[in-house]
XYZ file of C-alpha atoms in Angstrom:
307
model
C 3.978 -34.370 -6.352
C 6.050 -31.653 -4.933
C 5.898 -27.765 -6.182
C 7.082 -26.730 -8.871
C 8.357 -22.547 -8.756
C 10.774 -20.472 -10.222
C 11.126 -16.641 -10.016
C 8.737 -13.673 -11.367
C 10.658 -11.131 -14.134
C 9.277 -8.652 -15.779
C 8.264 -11.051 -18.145
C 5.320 -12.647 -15.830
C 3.886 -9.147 -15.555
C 0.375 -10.298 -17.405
C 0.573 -13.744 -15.378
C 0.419 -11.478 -12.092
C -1.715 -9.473 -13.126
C -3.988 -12.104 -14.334
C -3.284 -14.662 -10.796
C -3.744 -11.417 -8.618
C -7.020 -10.216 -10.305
C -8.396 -13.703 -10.412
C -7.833 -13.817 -6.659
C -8.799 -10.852 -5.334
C -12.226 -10.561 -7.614
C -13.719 -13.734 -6.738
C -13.303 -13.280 -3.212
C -14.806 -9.473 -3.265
C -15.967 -8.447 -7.197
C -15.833 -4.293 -5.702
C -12.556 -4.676 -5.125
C -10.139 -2.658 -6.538
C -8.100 -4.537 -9.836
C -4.637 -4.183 -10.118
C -2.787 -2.924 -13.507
C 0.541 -3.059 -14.945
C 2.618 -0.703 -12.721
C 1.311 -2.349 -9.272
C 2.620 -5.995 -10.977
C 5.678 -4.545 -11.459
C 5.861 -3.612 -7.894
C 4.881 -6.539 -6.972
C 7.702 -8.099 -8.945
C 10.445 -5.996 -8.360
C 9.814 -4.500 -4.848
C 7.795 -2.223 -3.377
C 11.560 -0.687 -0.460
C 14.055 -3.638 -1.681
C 14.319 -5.798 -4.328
C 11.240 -8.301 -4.022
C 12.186 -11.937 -3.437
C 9.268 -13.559 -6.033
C 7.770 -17.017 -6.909
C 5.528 -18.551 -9.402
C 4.281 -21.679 -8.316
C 2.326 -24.919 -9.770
C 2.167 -28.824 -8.988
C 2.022 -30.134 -12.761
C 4.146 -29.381 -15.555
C 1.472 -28.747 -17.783
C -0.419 -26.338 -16.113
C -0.642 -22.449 -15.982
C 0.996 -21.055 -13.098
C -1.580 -20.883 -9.841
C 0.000 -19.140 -7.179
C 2.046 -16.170 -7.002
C 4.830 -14.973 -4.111
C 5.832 -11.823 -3.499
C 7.494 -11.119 -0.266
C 9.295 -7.223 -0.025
C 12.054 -6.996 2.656
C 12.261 -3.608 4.344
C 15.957 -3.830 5.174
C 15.564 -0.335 7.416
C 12.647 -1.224 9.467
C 13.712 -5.366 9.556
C 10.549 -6.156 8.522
C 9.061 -8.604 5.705
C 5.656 -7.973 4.011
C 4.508 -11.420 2.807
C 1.313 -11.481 -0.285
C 0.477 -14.776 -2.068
C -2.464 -15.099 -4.471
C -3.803 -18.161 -5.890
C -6.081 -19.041 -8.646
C -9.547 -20.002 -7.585
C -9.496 -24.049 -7.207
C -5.588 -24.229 -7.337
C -4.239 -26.810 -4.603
C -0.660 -24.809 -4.406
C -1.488 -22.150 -1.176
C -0.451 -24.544 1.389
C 3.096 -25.252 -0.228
C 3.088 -21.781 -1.618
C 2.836 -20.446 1.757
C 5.508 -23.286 3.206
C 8.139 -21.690 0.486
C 7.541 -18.273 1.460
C 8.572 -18.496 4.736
C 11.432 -20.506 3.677
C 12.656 -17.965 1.414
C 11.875 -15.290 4.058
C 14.266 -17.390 7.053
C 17.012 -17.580 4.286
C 17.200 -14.157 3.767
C 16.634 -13.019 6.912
C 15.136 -15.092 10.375
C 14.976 -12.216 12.829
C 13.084 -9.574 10.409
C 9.233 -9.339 11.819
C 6.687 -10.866 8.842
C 3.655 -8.943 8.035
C 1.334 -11.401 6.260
C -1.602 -9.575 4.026
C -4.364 -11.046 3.704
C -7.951 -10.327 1.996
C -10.827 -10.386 4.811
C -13.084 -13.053 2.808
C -10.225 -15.296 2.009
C -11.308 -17.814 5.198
C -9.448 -20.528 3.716
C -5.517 -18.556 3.637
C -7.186 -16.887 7.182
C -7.806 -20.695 8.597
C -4.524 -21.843 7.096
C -2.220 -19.120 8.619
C -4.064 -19.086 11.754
C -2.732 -22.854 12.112
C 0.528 -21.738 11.659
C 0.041 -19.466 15.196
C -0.264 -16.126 12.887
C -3.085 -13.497 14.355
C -4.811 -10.632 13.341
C -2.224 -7.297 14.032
C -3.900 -4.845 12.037
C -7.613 -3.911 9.344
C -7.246 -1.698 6.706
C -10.305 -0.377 4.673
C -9.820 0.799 0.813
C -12.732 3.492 0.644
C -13.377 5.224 -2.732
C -15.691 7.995 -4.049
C -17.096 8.764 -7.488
C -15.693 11.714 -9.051
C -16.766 14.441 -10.357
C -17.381 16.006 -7.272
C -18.178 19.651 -6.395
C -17.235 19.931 -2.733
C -15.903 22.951 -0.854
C -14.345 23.391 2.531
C -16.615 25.429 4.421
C -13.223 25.848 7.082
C -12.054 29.828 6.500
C -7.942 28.713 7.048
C -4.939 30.913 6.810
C -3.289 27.826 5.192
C -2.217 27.656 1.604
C -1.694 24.964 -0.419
C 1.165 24.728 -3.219
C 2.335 21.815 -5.273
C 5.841 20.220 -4.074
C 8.230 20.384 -6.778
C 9.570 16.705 -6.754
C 13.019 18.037 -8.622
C 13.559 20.190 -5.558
C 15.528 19.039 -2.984
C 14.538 22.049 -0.655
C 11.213 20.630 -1.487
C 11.785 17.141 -0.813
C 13.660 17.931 2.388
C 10.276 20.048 3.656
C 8.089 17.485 2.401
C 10.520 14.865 4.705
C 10.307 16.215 7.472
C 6.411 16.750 7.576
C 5.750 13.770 6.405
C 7.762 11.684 9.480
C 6.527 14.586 11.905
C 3.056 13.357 10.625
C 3.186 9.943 10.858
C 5.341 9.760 13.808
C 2.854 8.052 16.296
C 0.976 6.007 13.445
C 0.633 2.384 14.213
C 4.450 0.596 12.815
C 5.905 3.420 12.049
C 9.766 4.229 11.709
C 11.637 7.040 10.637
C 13.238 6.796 7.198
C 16.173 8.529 6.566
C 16.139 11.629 4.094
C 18.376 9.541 1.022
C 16.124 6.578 1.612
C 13.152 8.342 1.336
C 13.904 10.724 -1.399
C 14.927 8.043 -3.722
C 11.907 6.176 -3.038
C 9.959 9.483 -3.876
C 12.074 9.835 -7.105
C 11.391 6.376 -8.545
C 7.298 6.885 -7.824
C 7.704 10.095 -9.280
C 9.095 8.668 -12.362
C 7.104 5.131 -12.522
C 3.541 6.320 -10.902
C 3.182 9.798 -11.405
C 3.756 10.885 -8.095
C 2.167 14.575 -6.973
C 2.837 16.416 -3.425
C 0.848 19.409 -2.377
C 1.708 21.310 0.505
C -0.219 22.871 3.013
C 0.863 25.771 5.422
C -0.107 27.705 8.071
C 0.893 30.901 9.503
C 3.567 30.121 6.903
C 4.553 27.259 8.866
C 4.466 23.713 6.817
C 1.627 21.887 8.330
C 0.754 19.007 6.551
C 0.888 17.285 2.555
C -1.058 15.288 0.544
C 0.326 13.136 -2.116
C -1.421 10.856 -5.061
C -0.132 8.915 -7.955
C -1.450 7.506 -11.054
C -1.243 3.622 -9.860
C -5.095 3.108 -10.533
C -4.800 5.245 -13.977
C -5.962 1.557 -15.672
C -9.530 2.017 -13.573
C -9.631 5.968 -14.513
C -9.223 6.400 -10.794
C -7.140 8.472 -8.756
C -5.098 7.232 -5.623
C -4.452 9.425 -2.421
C -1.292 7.235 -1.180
C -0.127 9.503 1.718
C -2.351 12.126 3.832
C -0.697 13.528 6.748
C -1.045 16.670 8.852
C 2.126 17.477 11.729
C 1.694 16.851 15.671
C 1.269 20.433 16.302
C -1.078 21.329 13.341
C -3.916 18.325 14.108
C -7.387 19.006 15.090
C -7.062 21.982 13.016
C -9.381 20.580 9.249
C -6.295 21.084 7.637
C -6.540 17.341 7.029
C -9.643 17.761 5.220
C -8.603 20.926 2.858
C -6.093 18.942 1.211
C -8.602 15.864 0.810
C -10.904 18.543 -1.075
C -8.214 20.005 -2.535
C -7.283 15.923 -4.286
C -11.369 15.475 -5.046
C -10.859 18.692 -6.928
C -8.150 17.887 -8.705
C -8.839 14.407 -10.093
C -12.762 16.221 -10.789
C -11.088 18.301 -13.109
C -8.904 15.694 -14.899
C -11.944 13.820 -15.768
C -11.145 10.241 -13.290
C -14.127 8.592 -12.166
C -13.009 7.649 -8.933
C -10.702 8.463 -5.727
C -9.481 5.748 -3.755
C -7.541 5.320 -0.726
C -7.073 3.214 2.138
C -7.019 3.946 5.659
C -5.933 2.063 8.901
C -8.907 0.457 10.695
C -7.801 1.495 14.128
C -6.194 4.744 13.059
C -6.896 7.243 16.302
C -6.623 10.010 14.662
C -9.972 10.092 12.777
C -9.101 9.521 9.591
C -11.683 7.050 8.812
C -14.102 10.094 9.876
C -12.778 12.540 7.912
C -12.808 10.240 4.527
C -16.716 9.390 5.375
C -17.529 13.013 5.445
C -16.387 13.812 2.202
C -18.178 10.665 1.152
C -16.280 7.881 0.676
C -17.584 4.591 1.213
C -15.576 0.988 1.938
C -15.157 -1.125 -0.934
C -12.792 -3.952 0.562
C -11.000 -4.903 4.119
C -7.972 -6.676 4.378
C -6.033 -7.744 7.306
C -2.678 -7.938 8.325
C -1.424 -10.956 10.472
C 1.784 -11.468 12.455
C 3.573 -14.448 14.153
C 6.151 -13.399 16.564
C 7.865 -16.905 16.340
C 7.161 -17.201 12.713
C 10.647 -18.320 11.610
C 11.012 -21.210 14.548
């Protein structure tokens, strides 16, 4: 019998949530779960509009596999997730659609496959497909409250970004690809891209900037969102200090300065995740403050992946 899919609305938001959970919670139970808002990412794109699949191989059953694969039209680049219920026979023809979907819209974009690091069955299948290993990534988390202090004395100040402000936004721009600039796949995004991507988080996940500077000069942001508000946790999404400013524990003032902030609005945890072979100590600076790894997943590529 051949699979049976159709698309993911906003109307399968429980059925991802419940597919994804189920997935990633068997495989690792520390793992983090994920709630309403992340579906709807996952559903309607996390740059462009996702292309999406529910799959199954009987009529009668519950769906068993999820697709979501979000095309990056700027950086021509696809990032591919599929979960599966635990038992279901669908990841083999659930992965065969995805990359048929992904050569319709686009052959010569470069995939970026996600995968969980105890999943050894979707590891084993992709790896006979030629995809390898490109890339770890930790998620690390800490309970909260914590009382920590920076025992740095800094002539930086931090102040909240106004997100309404386009002087704002334009300062927080160009830190942010200043930061990032030699960070394993990165690519600049231009200001309108960006900014409206920071205007939609703002308004679906709660999205908070700080700034820090120093001298006066703008040196480096932090920003977090409410996407783990279901688990009472806080989320660090972007940490990122400029080329000229690094080396400097300006890094790990605005960390603090995110501990102490979720502390005092009462979440029980801070999570994050960092870039396994990040060079610029990152995965140091996060251990310090004491934050431990919950969950690894890995990121796979196949060059030749739409042949």
């Amino acid at each position: 019998m051949g699979l049976i899919s159709r698309e993911a609305t906003e109307e399968d938001v429980a059925t991802v949530i419940e597919i994804v959970n189920l997935n990633i919670l068997t495989l690792n139970p520390s793992d983090k779960r994920i709630g309403e808002t992340e579906a709807r990412h996952y559903i309607q794109g996390f740059i462009d509009p996702a292309i999406t699949r529910l799959t199954k191989l009987n009529p009668e059953d519950d769906w068993q596999s999820f697709i979501t694969l979000n095309p990056d039209s700027s950086r021509k680049r696809f990032y591919l997730d599929i979960y599966t219920r635990p038992g279901a026979a669908t990841l083999n023809l659930s992965l065969d659609l995805a990359l048929d979907l992904a050569r319709e819209h686009d052959p010569e974009y470069r995939l970026w496959l996600g995968i969980q690091s105890k999943d050894y069955s979707y590891k084993s299948l992709v790896e006979s497909h030629h995809f390898s290993i490109l890339r770890k990534y930790w998620t690390l988390e800490m309970d909260l409250p914590a009382q920590i202090r920076s025992t740095r004395n800094s002539t930086g100040e931090i102040r909240k970004l106004d997100l309404n402000d386009e002087n704002d936004l334009v300062t927080w721009h160009e830190v942010h690809q200043d930061s990032f600039s030699k960070h394993f796949g990165f690519m600049p995004r231009k200001f309108d891209e960006w900014s409206a991507l920071v205007t939609r988080d703002k308004e679906e996940i709660n999205t908070q900037a700080w700034l820090i500077t120093e001298n006066g000069e703008p040196a480096g942001f932090i920003d977090c969102n409410d996407e783990l508000l279901h688990e009472n946790s806080g989320y660090v999404a972007g940490l990122g200090v400029r080329q000229a400013f690094q080396g400097k524990g300006l890094g790990e003032v605005l960390l603090r300065h995110a501990i102490q902030f979720y502390s005092a609005l009462g979440r029980s945890k801070l999570l994050l995740t960092v870039d396994a072979g990040n060079e610029s100590g990152a995965l140091r600076l996060y251990e310090k403050v004491g934050m431990k790894s919950i969950s690894e997943w890995h990121q796979y590529e196949n060059l030749n992946w739409s042949k």
